[in-house]
GROMACS .gro file of C-alpha atoms in nm:
model
  409
    1MET     CA    1   2.352   0.468  -1.007
    2THR     CA    2   1.980   0.501  -1.175
    3SER     CA    3   1.900   0.129  -1.211
    4ILE     CA    4   1.532   0.075  -1.343
    5LEU     CA    5   1.333  -0.201  -1.236
    6PRO     CA    6   1.221  -0.493  -1.561
    7SER     CA    7   1.043  -0.233  -1.802
    8VAL     CA    8   0.659  -0.236  -1.918
    9THR     CA    9   0.530  -0.106  -2.260
   10VAL     CA   10   0.308   0.164  -2.150
   11PRO     CA   11   0.001   0.176  -2.135
   12GLY     CA   12  -0.059  -0.221  -2.103
   13SER     CA   13   0.210  -0.474  -2.051
   14SER     CA   14   0.466  -0.622  -2.264
   15PRO     CA   15   0.413  -0.780  -2.633
   16ALA     CA   16   0.427  -1.082  -2.464
   17GLU     CA   17   0.209  -1.026  -2.219
   18ALA     CA   18  -0.031  -0.852  -2.420
   19SER     CA   19  -0.098  -1.147  -2.665
   20ARG     CA   20  -0.193  -1.393  -2.351
   21PRO     CA   21  -0.524  -1.403  -2.297
   22LEU     CA   22  -0.646  -1.255  -1.954
   23PRO     CA   23  -0.867  -1.514  -1.745
   24ARG     CA   24  -1.194  -1.492  -1.779
   25ALA     CA   25  -1.243  -1.339  -1.416
   26LEU     CA   26  -1.007  -1.075  -1.542
   27GLN     CA   27  -1.175  -0.957  -1.895
   28ARG     CA   28  -1.465  -0.858  -1.640
   29MET     CA   29  -1.234  -0.617  -1.449
   30LEU     CA   30  -1.240  -0.269  -1.631
   31SER     CA   31  -1.113  -0.013  -1.319
   32LEU     CA   32  -1.021  -0.117  -0.975
   33ASP     CA   33  -1.319  -0.084  -0.811
   34ASP     CA   34  -1.445  -0.366  -1.031
   35PHE     CA   35  -1.192  -0.595  -0.840
   36GLU     CA   36  -1.403  -0.499  -0.480
   37ALA     CA   37  -1.691  -0.641  -0.560
   38ALA     CA   38  -1.504  -0.980  -0.677
   39ALA     CA   39  -1.327  -1.007  -0.365
   40ARG     CA   40  -1.614  -1.008  -0.196
   41ARG     CA   41  -1.784  -1.317  -0.345
   42ARG     CA   42  -1.472  -1.488  -0.296
   43LEU     CA   43  -1.351  -1.418   0.057
   44PRO     CA   44  -1.494  -1.508   0.382
   45ARG     CA   45  -1.668  -1.213   0.513
   46PRO     CA   46  -1.432  -1.118   0.839
   47ILE     CA   47  -1.128  -1.146   0.567
   48PHE     CA   48  -1.284  -0.927   0.315
   49GLY     CA   49  -1.410  -0.697   0.642
   50TYR     CA   50  -1.051  -0.633   0.749
   51ILE     CA   51  -0.936  -0.501   0.396
   52ALA     CA   52  -1.248  -0.314   0.315
   53GLY     CA   53  -1.282  -0.193   0.681
   54ALA     CA   54  -1.204   0.140   0.822
   55ALA     CA   55  -1.226   0.303   1.176
   56GLU     CA   56  -1.532   0.408   1.345
   57ASP     CA   57  -1.801   0.582   1.144
   58ASN     CA   58  -1.563   0.576   0.784
   59GLN     CA   59  -1.541   0.970   0.808
   60SER     CA   60  -1.200   0.955   0.720
   61LEU     CA   61  -1.231   0.667   0.443
   62ARG     CA   62  -1.527   0.835   0.263
   63SER     CA   63  -1.342   1.176   0.294
   64ASN     CA   64  -1.028   1.021   0.122
   65ARG     CA   65  -1.228   0.961  -0.217
   66GLU     CA   66  -1.419   1.303  -0.219
   67ALA     CA   67  -1.128   1.491  -0.192
   68PHE     CA   68  -1.039   1.399  -0.568
   69GLY     CA   69  -1.413   1.545  -0.645
   70ARG     CA   70  -1.281   1.899  -0.521
   71TYR     CA   71  -1.024   1.953  -0.816
   72ALA     CA   72  -1.113   1.968  -1.168
   73PHE     CA   73  -0.900   1.956  -1.484
   74ALA     CA   74  -0.824   2.274  -1.699
   75PRO     CA   75  -0.660   2.061  -1.991
   76ARG     CA   76  -0.445   2.194  -2.291
   77VAL     CA   77  -0.543   2.103  -2.640
   78LEU     CA   78  -0.349   2.074  -2.940
   79VAL     CA   79  -0.018   1.955  -2.778
   80ASP     CA   80   0.176   1.678  -2.964
   81VAL     CA   81   0.159   1.425  -2.700
   82SER     CA   82   0.277   1.169  -2.922
   83ARG     CA   83   0.592   1.116  -2.715
   84ARG     CA   84   0.440   1.120  -2.355
   85SER     CA   85   0.597   0.883  -2.086
   86GLN     CA   86   0.530   0.824  -1.705
   87GLN     CA   87   0.819   0.685  -1.598
   88THR     CA   88   0.943   0.846  -1.292
   89GLU     CA   89   1.271   0.812  -1.078
   90LEU     CA   90   1.282   0.779  -0.698
   91PHE     CA   91   1.608   0.682  -0.456
   92GLY     CA   92   1.807   0.626  -0.707
   93ARG     CA   93   1.558   0.379  -0.931
   94ARG     CA   94   1.345   0.442  -1.219
   95TYR     CA   95   0.990   0.331  -1.193
   96ALA     CA   96   0.771   0.300  -1.502
   97SER     CA   97   0.475   0.482  -1.365
   98PRO     CA   98   0.409   0.713  -1.072
   99PHE     CA   99   0.235   0.474  -0.818
  100GLY     CA  100   0.315   0.146  -0.645
  101ILE     CA  101   0.154  -0.089  -0.365
  102ALA     CA  102   0.072   0.036  -0.005
  103PRO     CA  103   0.163  -0.211   0.246
  104MET     CA  104  -0.110  -0.424   0.398
  105GLY     CA  105  -0.092  -0.689   0.692
  106ILE     CA  106  -0.188  -1.047   0.665
  107SER     CA  107  -0.258  -1.040   0.287
  108ALA     CA  108  -0.164  -1.422   0.271
  109LEU     CA  109  -0.480  -1.472   0.398
  110SER     CA  110  -0.638  -1.302   0.097
  111THR     CA  111  -0.492  -1.538  -0.174
  112TYR     CA  112  -0.196  -1.792  -0.127
  113ARG     CA  113   0.160  -1.639  -0.016
  114GLY     CA  114   0.001  -1.283  -0.066
  115ASP     CA  115   0.308  -1.076   0.020
  116ILE     CA  116   0.480  -1.248  -0.236
  117VAL     CA  117   0.226  -1.224  -0.517
  118LEU     CA  118   0.201  -0.825  -0.487
  119ALA     CA  119   0.609  -0.789  -0.444
  120ARG     CA  120   0.632  -0.998  -0.778
  121ALA     CA  121   0.343  -0.833  -0.936
  122ALA     CA  122   0.547  -0.514  -0.893
  123ARG     CA  123   0.814  -0.588  -0.942
  124ALA     CA  124   0.753  -0.780  -1.277
  125GLN     CA  125   0.534  -0.409  -1.363
  126GLY     CA  126   0.823  -0.182  -1.298
  127VAL     CA  127   0.667  -0.011  -0.999
  128PRO     CA  128   0.726  -0.013  -0.586
  129ALA     CA  129   0.579  -0.303  -0.357
  130ILE     CA  130   0.564  -0.205   0.014
  131LEU     CA  131   0.619  -0.524   0.267
  132SER     CA  132   0.401  -0.493   0.538
  133GLY     CA  133   0.519  -0.573   0.882
  134THR     CA  134   0.211  -0.757   0.994
  135SER     CA  135   0.271  -0.958   0.714
  136LEU     CA  136   0.274  -1.373   0.765
  137ILE     CA  137   0.582  -1.450   0.507
  138PRO     CA  138   0.930  -1.356   0.624
  139LEU     CA  139   1.061  -1.076   0.512
  140GLU     CA  140   1.361  -1.296   0.368
  141ASP     CA  141   1.142  -1.447   0.138
  142VAL     CA  142   0.971  -1.215  -0.022
  143ILE     CA  143   1.283  -0.989  -0.098
  144ARG     CA  144   1.436  -1.312  -0.252
  145GLU     CA  145   1.118  -1.355  -0.473
  146ALA     CA  146   1.109  -0.999  -0.539
  147PRO     CA  147   1.467  -0.788  -0.509
  148GLY     CA  148   1.364  -0.389  -0.465
  149THR     CA  149   1.079  -0.451  -0.267
  150TRP     CA  150   1.036  -0.220   0.019
  151PHE     CA  151   1.022  -0.263   0.436
  152GLN     CA  152   0.747  -0.110   0.657
  153ALA     CA  153   0.808  -0.144   0.980
  154TYR     CA  154   0.563  -0.095   1.286
  155LEU     CA  155   0.832   0.015   1.575
  156PRO     CA  156   0.888  -0.230   1.859
  157GLY     CA  157   0.855  -0.113   2.186
  158ASP     CA  158   1.180  -0.073   2.315
  159PRO     CA  159   1.557   0.058   2.152
  160GLN     CA  160   1.670  -0.313   2.170
  161ARG     CA  161   1.414  -0.460   1.971
  162ILE     CA  162   1.396  -0.156   1.720
  163ASP     CA  163   1.757  -0.174   1.672
  164ALA     CA  164   1.738  -0.528   1.597
  165LEU     CA  165   1.458  -0.546   1.344
  166VAL     CA  166   1.636  -0.276   1.128
  167GLU     CA  167   1.947  -0.450   1.152
  168ARG     CA  168   1.710  -0.789   0.973
  169ALA     CA  169   1.589  -0.581   0.731
  170ARG     CA  170   1.899  -0.429   0.652
  171ARG     CA  171   2.073  -0.807   0.689
  172ALA     CA  172   1.796  -0.947   0.404
  173GLY     CA  173   1.888  -0.673   0.145
  174PHE     CA  174   1.654  -0.426   0.185
  175GLU     CA  175   1.733  -0.088   0.094
  176THR     CA  176   1.411   0.179   0.141
  177LEU     CA  177   1.271   0.143   0.505
  178VAL     CA  178   0.937   0.293   0.568
  179LEU     CA  179   0.812   0.344   0.947
  180THR     CA  180   0.444   0.387   1.005
  181VAL     CA  181   0.412   0.633   1.262
  182ASP     CA  182   0.030   0.682   1.294
  183ILE     CA  183  -0.030   0.399   1.518
  184PRO     CA  184   0.061   0.496   1.884
  185VAL     CA  185  -0.213   0.271   2.013
  186SER     CA  186  -0.454   0.043   1.817
  187ALA     CA  187  -0.773   0.209   1.645
  188ASN     CA  188  -1.152   0.159   1.701
  189ARG     CA  189  -1.223  -0.107   1.418
  190GLU     CA  190  -1.588  -0.116   1.452
  191ASN     CA  191  -1.633  -0.306   1.127
  192ASN     CA  192  -1.419  -0.556   1.184
  193VAL     CA  193  -1.588  -0.677   1.501
  194ARG     CA  194  -1.948  -0.670   1.296
  195THR     CA  195  -1.777  -0.901   1.008
  196GLY     CA  196  -1.661  -1.119   1.290
  197PHE     CA  197  -1.255  -1.064   1.269
  198SER     CA  198  -1.041  -1.018   1.524
  199THR     CA  199  -0.697  -0.993   1.659
  200PRO     CA  200  -0.604  -1.281   1.731
  201LEU     CA  201  -0.843  -1.441   1.465
  202LYS     CA  202  -1.087  -1.695   1.668
  203PRO     CA  203  -1.208  -2.012   1.516
  204SER     CA  204  -1.577  -1.989   1.517
  205LEU     CA  205  -1.883  -2.129   1.349
  206ARG     CA  206  -1.944  -1.842   1.175
  207LEU     CA  207  -1.576  -1.816   1.026
  208ALA     CA  208  -1.567  -2.198   0.966
  209TRP     CA  209  -1.942  -2.132   0.760
  210ASP     CA  210  -1.801  -1.872   0.540
  211GLY     CA  211  -1.536  -2.091   0.476
  212VAL     CA  212  -1.710  -2.362   0.340
  213THR     CA  213  -1.917  -2.195   0.147
  214ARG     CA  214  -1.617  -2.032  -0.016
  215PRO     CA  215  -1.436  -2.337  -0.159
  216ARG     CA  216  -1.178  -2.189  -0.394
  217TRP     CA  217  -1.032  -1.927  -0.072
  218LEU     CA  218  -1.039  -2.253   0.179
  219ALA     CA  219  -0.864  -2.488  -0.063
  220GLY     CA  220  -0.677  -2.221  -0.262
  221THR     CA  221  -0.520  -1.998   0.021
  222PHE     CA  222  -0.616  -2.131   0.355
  223LEU     CA  223  -0.596  -2.491   0.383
  224ARG     CA  224  -0.327  -2.506   0.111
  225THR     CA  225  -0.096  -2.253   0.360
  226LEU     CA  226  -0.166  -2.456   0.645
  227LEU     CA  227  -0.059  -2.811   0.438
  228LYS     CA  228   0.291  -2.637   0.302
  229HIS     CA  229   0.373  -2.364   0.596
  230GLY     CA  230   0.150  -2.451   0.935
  231MET     CA  231  -0.044  -2.193   1.114
  232PRO     CA  232   0.034  -1.860   0.980
  233HIS     CA  233   0.270  -1.610   1.223
  234PHE     CA  234   0.328  -1.257   1.238
  235GLU     CA  235   0.683  -1.298   1.053
  236ASN     CA  236   0.833  -0.929   1.073
  237SER     CA  237   0.753  -0.732   1.340
  238PHE     CA  238   1.056  -0.810   1.544
  239ALA     CA  239   1.362  -0.945   1.459
  240THR     CA  240   1.281  -1.283   1.562
  241ARG     CA  241   0.927  -1.460   1.477
  242GLY     CA  242   0.588  -1.347   1.600
  243ALA     CA  243   0.281  -1.521   1.754
  244PRO     CA  244   0.065  -1.695   1.547
  245ILE     CA  245  -0.245  -1.511   1.422
  246VAL     CA  246  -0.482  -1.759   1.630
  247SER     CA  247  -0.289  -1.656   1.952
  248ALA     CA  248  -0.371  -1.417   2.253
  249SER     CA  249  -0.013  -1.307   2.284
  250VAL     CA  250  -0.054  -1.114   1.930
  251LEU     CA  251  -0.244  -0.823   2.109
  252ARG     CA  252   0.086  -0.805   2.325
  253ASP     CA  253   0.287  -0.778   2.043
  254PHE     CA  254   0.082  -0.468   1.909
  255SER     CA  255   0.112  -0.275   2.173
  256ALA     CA  256   0.349  -0.033   2.384
  257ARG     CA  257   0.415   0.215   2.102
  258ASP     CA  258   0.238   0.502   2.296
  259HIS     CA  259   0.590   0.630   2.433
  260LEU     CA  260   0.775   0.632   2.071
  261ASN     CA  261   0.914   0.967   1.943
  262TRP     CA  262   1.151   1.137   1.699
  263GLU     CA  263   1.450   1.018   1.890
  264HIS     CA  264   1.381   0.641   1.815
  265VAL     CA  265   1.361   0.811   1.451
  266ALA     CA  266   1.709   0.991   1.486
  267ARG     CA  267   1.837   0.652   1.619
  268ILE     CA  268   1.703   0.449   1.337
  269ARG     CA  269   1.879   0.693   1.082
  270ARG     CA  270   2.165   0.632   1.263
  271GLN     CA  271   2.175   0.330   1.199
  272TRP     CA  272   1.994   0.262   0.832
  273PRO     CA  273   2.247   0.328   0.519
  274GLY     CA  274   1.910   0.302   0.262
  275ALA     CA  275   1.649   0.529   0.197
  276LEU     CA  276   1.455   0.640   0.513
  277ILE     CA  277   1.096   0.752   0.526
  278ILE     CA  278   0.826   0.790   0.715
  279LYS     CA  279   0.444   0.721   0.631
  280GLY     CA  280   0.178   0.879   0.877
  281ILE     CA  281   0.241   1.227   0.779
  282LEU     CA  282  -0.054   1.507   0.781
  283HIS     CA  283   0.075   1.804   0.976
  284PRO     CA  284   0.318   2.023   0.754
  285GLN     CA  285   0.541   2.042   1.110
  286ASP     CA  286   0.562   1.726   1.105
  287ALA     CA  287   0.698   1.710   0.769
  288ALA     CA  288   0.959   1.948   0.869
  289LEU     CA  289   1.063   1.727   1.176
  290ALA     CA  290   1.086   1.438   0.945
  291ARG     CA  291   1.347   1.606   0.745
  292SER     CA  292   1.555   1.792   1.007
  293HIS     CA  293   1.607   1.410   1.161
  294GLY     CA  294   1.767   1.273   0.812
  295ALA     CA  295   1.434   1.171   0.618
  296ASP     CA  296   1.474   1.100   0.277
  297GLY     CA  297   1.081   1.112   0.214
  298VAL     CA  298   0.778   1.098   0.384
  299ILE     CA  299   0.419   0.954   0.323
  300VAL     CA  300   0.104   1.160   0.349
  301SER     CA  301  -0.180   0.900   0.454
  302ASN     CA  302  -0.441   0.875   0.744
  303HIS     CA  303  -0.385   0.538   0.694
  304GLY     CA  304  -0.664   0.455   0.461
  305GLY     CA  305  -0.907   0.591   0.744
  306ARG     CA  306  -0.830   0.278   0.921
  307GLN     CA  307  -0.702   0.447   1.260
  308LEU     CA  308  -0.835   0.843   1.353
  309ASP     CA  309  -1.125   0.886   1.233
  310GLY     CA  310  -1.215   1.241   1.127
  311ALA     CA  311  -0.809   1.322   1.047
  312ILE     CA  312  -0.773   1.520   0.729
  313SER     CA  313  -0.773   1.393   0.368
  314PRO     CA  314  -0.403   1.354   0.251
  315LEU     CA  315  -0.494   1.535  -0.064
  316ARG     CA  316  -0.588   1.795   0.098
  317ALA     CA  317  -0.283   1.738   0.349
  318LEU     CA  318  -0.074   1.749   0.043
  319PRO     CA  319   0.035   2.099  -0.047
  320GLY     CA  320   0.076   2.219   0.328
  321VAL     CA  321   0.297   1.893   0.352
  322VAL     CA  322   0.486   1.953   0.000
  323ALA     CA  323   0.549   2.360   0.142
  324ALA     CA  324   0.736   2.216   0.448
  325ALA     CA  325   0.946   1.931   0.333
  326GLY     CA  326   1.176   2.113   0.115
  327ASP     CA  327   1.385   1.891  -0.061
  328MET     CA  328   1.267   1.618   0.049
  329THR     CA  329   1.030   1.373  -0.151
  330VAL     CA  330   0.667   1.356  -0.063
  331MET     CA  331   0.454   1.065  -0.179
  332MET     CA  332   0.080   0.991  -0.073
  333ASP     CA  333  -0.144   0.700  -0.031
  334SER     CA  334  -0.547   0.664   0.093
  335GLY     CA  335  -0.805   0.686  -0.154
  336ILE     CA  336  -0.678   0.653  -0.490
  337ARG     CA  337  -0.843   0.464  -0.746
  338ARG     CA  338  -0.775   0.621  -1.096
  339GLY     CA  339  -0.565   0.752  -1.332
  340SER     CA  340  -0.712   1.093  -1.281
  341ASP     CA  341  -0.612   1.079  -0.883
  342VAL     CA  342  -0.279   1.012  -0.962
  343LEU     CA  343  -0.187   1.295  -1.200
  344LYS     CA  344  -0.482   1.506  -0.931
  345ALA     CA  345  -0.164   1.424  -0.660
  346LEU     CA  346   0.112   1.468  -0.879
  347ALA     CA  347  -0.043   1.818  -0.976
  348LEU     CA  348  -0.041   1.927  -0.550
  349GLY     CA  349   0.290   1.796  -0.531
  350ALA     CA  350   0.324   1.475  -0.460
  351ARG     CA  351   0.630   1.240  -0.644
  352HIS     CA  352   0.485   0.936  -0.655
  353VAL     CA  353   0.121   0.740  -0.480
  354PHE     CA  354   0.074   0.417  -0.306
  355VAL     CA  355  -0.264   0.191  -0.356
  356GLY     CA  356  -0.343  -0.033  -0.109
  357ARG     CA  357  -0.721  -0.219  -0.099
  358PRO     CA  358  -0.739  -0.239  -0.523
  359PHE     CA  359  -0.418  -0.438  -0.538
  360ASN     CA  360  -0.506  -0.668  -0.251
  361TYR     CA  361  -0.883  -0.748  -0.411
  362ALA     CA  362  -0.705  -0.807  -0.716
  363ALA     CA  363  -0.455  -1.072  -0.561
  364ALA     CA  364  -0.772  -1.235  -0.409
  365VAL     CA  365  -0.975  -1.263  -0.737
  366GLY     CA  366  -0.658  -1.325  -0.994
  367GLY     CA  367  -0.330  -1.362  -0.804
  368GLU     CA  368  -0.031  -1.245  -0.988
  369ALA     CA  369  -0.175  -1.181  -1.302
  370GLY     CA  370  -0.502  -0.983  -1.094
  371VAL     CA  371  -0.233  -0.755  -0.979
  372ALA     CA  372  -0.104  -0.727  -1.253
  373HIS     CA  373  -0.379  -0.641  -1.460
  374ALA     CA  374  -0.500  -0.399  -1.201
  375ILE     CA  375  -0.150  -0.255  -1.233
  376GLY     CA  376  -0.183  -0.207  -1.597
  377LEU     CA  377  -0.529  -0.049  -1.597
  378LEU     CA  378  -0.461   0.216  -1.379
  379ARG     CA  379  -0.118   0.304  -1.614
  380ALA     CA  380  -0.356   0.267  -1.924
  381GLU     CA  381  -0.531   0.583  -1.722
  382ILE     CA  382  -0.259   0.762  -1.653
  383ASP     CA  383  -0.140   0.706  -2.030
  384ARG     CA  384  -0.502   0.861  -2.143
  385ASN     CA  385  -0.523   1.150  -1.920
  386MET     CA  386  -0.153   1.267  -2.011
  387ALA     CA  387  -0.288   1.258  -2.342
  388MET     CA  388  -0.614   1.460  -2.273
  389LEU     CA  389  -0.443   1.701  -2.027
  390GLY     CA  390  -0.179   1.805  -2.352
  391ILE     CA  391   0.137   1.670  -2.122
  392ASN     CA  392   0.436   1.437  -2.296
  393THR     CA  393   0.613   1.437  -1.887
  394LEU     CA  394   0.488   1.413  -1.530
  395ARG     CA  395   0.697   1.744  -1.422
  396GLU     CA  396   0.449   1.871  -1.632
  397MET     CA  397   0.179   1.796  -1.418
  398ASP     CA  398   0.130   2.094  -1.204
  399ALA     CA  399  -0.111   2.286  -1.028
  400GLY     CA  400  -0.170   2.482  -1.343
  401LEU     CA  401  -0.372   2.216  -1.483
  402LEU     CA  402  -0.641   2.225  -1.193
  403ALA     CA  403  -0.969   2.402  -1.122
  404ARG     CA  404  -1.054   2.419  -0.731
  405GLU     CA  405  -1.455   2.296  -0.745
  406SER     CA  406  -1.670   2.494  -0.524
  407LEU     CA  407  -1.842   2.271  -0.260
  408ALA     CA  408  -2.177   2.461  -0.298
  409ASP     CA  409  -2.137   2.280  -0.661
   0.00000   0.00000   0.00000
C-alpha cells in the first residue's frame, strides 16, 4: 500500500506555515548557498570545517558542482503547466518532492539534537531523511520522533556485529536501510586538520576560544547537550553504544572495514525485510552487482567529495549506472544546490536526489525552522523550473530537455 508523509503545499509551505513570519535570521536566506556563510559565522571553526571540508585537494568537491554547468536546459513553451506536481514515489511511499536529506555524521554538534531536527523537518515537509550511522543520538529516539526516517549504516568489521546492528534497526522500526560502501579506509581529510577538527575530538585552547566567541552555539548547542544528555557518544555504529567523541577508542571503532565485500551485502539481504539501498556507487559494474545481490536501489555518490579525491562526479556517473541498474531504483547525491540541479539529475535517470551540507547549515542557523525554510526554497525552485521547462510531472523530465554544453564554452 502506498502511503504519503504529511503533505505540503507546493511550492512553499502549508497555509498556516505561510502566514507565520520567518525569523529575521532566515529572511535573508534566499538560496541554499546563503546558509553556508551564516553557518560559518555561527559555528566554531573546527565544526564548520568538518562539515564543509572534503578530501585532499578538493578536486571531487569542485567537480561535483561543475558537472551541473555542463548541461543546459532546452525548454518547451506554450504548454499548460497549471497542473504541475513534483510528488514522487519511492519504495511504496509518496513524497512531496524529489529530494531528501542525506546522512550527515555528528550533526548534533551543529545544532541541539541535530539528527532529530533534520528528521522532524523532513517528515513535516514530506521528504525523506537518512539518519547517519555516525550520529550522536540513538536511532530509537530519532525514529520515534520522525517515523519513516531511513537509517544509513557503516558496516562494523565482523558478521556478528553486522547482524546485531541490522537487527537493532529492524526492531526500532526502520523500513529502509542504506549501506554506505565507499569507506573501506578513512579518507585523507587534511581540511579537518587545518581547521582544528580531529577524531577523537580533542579539547584545546583553540576549540575553547572558538566556543567562547560563539556564545549562541556554546550555550544553545554544546552546553545544553552536556547538561541534558552528557558527553555525546557515537550511538549507532553498533548494536550497543559506541565511544564518546573525545575517546581515543573512536578510531578503533571506525577501522577494520577494508575486508568487507559483496558477501556481506548478501548476508544483510537475507536478514533485512525492508528496502535495501547501496550508497556510494559510481561504476556501472557495481550497480549490476548491487542488483544481483538483491538491493532495491542504489545512491550514486562520491561521499560529497569526502573520500577518494579525484573520483568521478555522481552526475557524470549517473547515465552509466542507470543503464546497468535495470529496474532497480537509482538515486543520487553530491553537489546539488539548486532546483535546476535536481531536475538535471532526474533528466539523466535519477528517481530521487539527496542534499547534505546545506541542510546541516540550515539547522545550525535556524534549527527545525531553518531546515523547513531550506526545503521550501529548493521546492519553490523546482516548481518554477518545471513551469518554465513546460512540464507538469517529473516523469516528463528526461534527457530531451537537456543539451550538453561544450567544455570550450
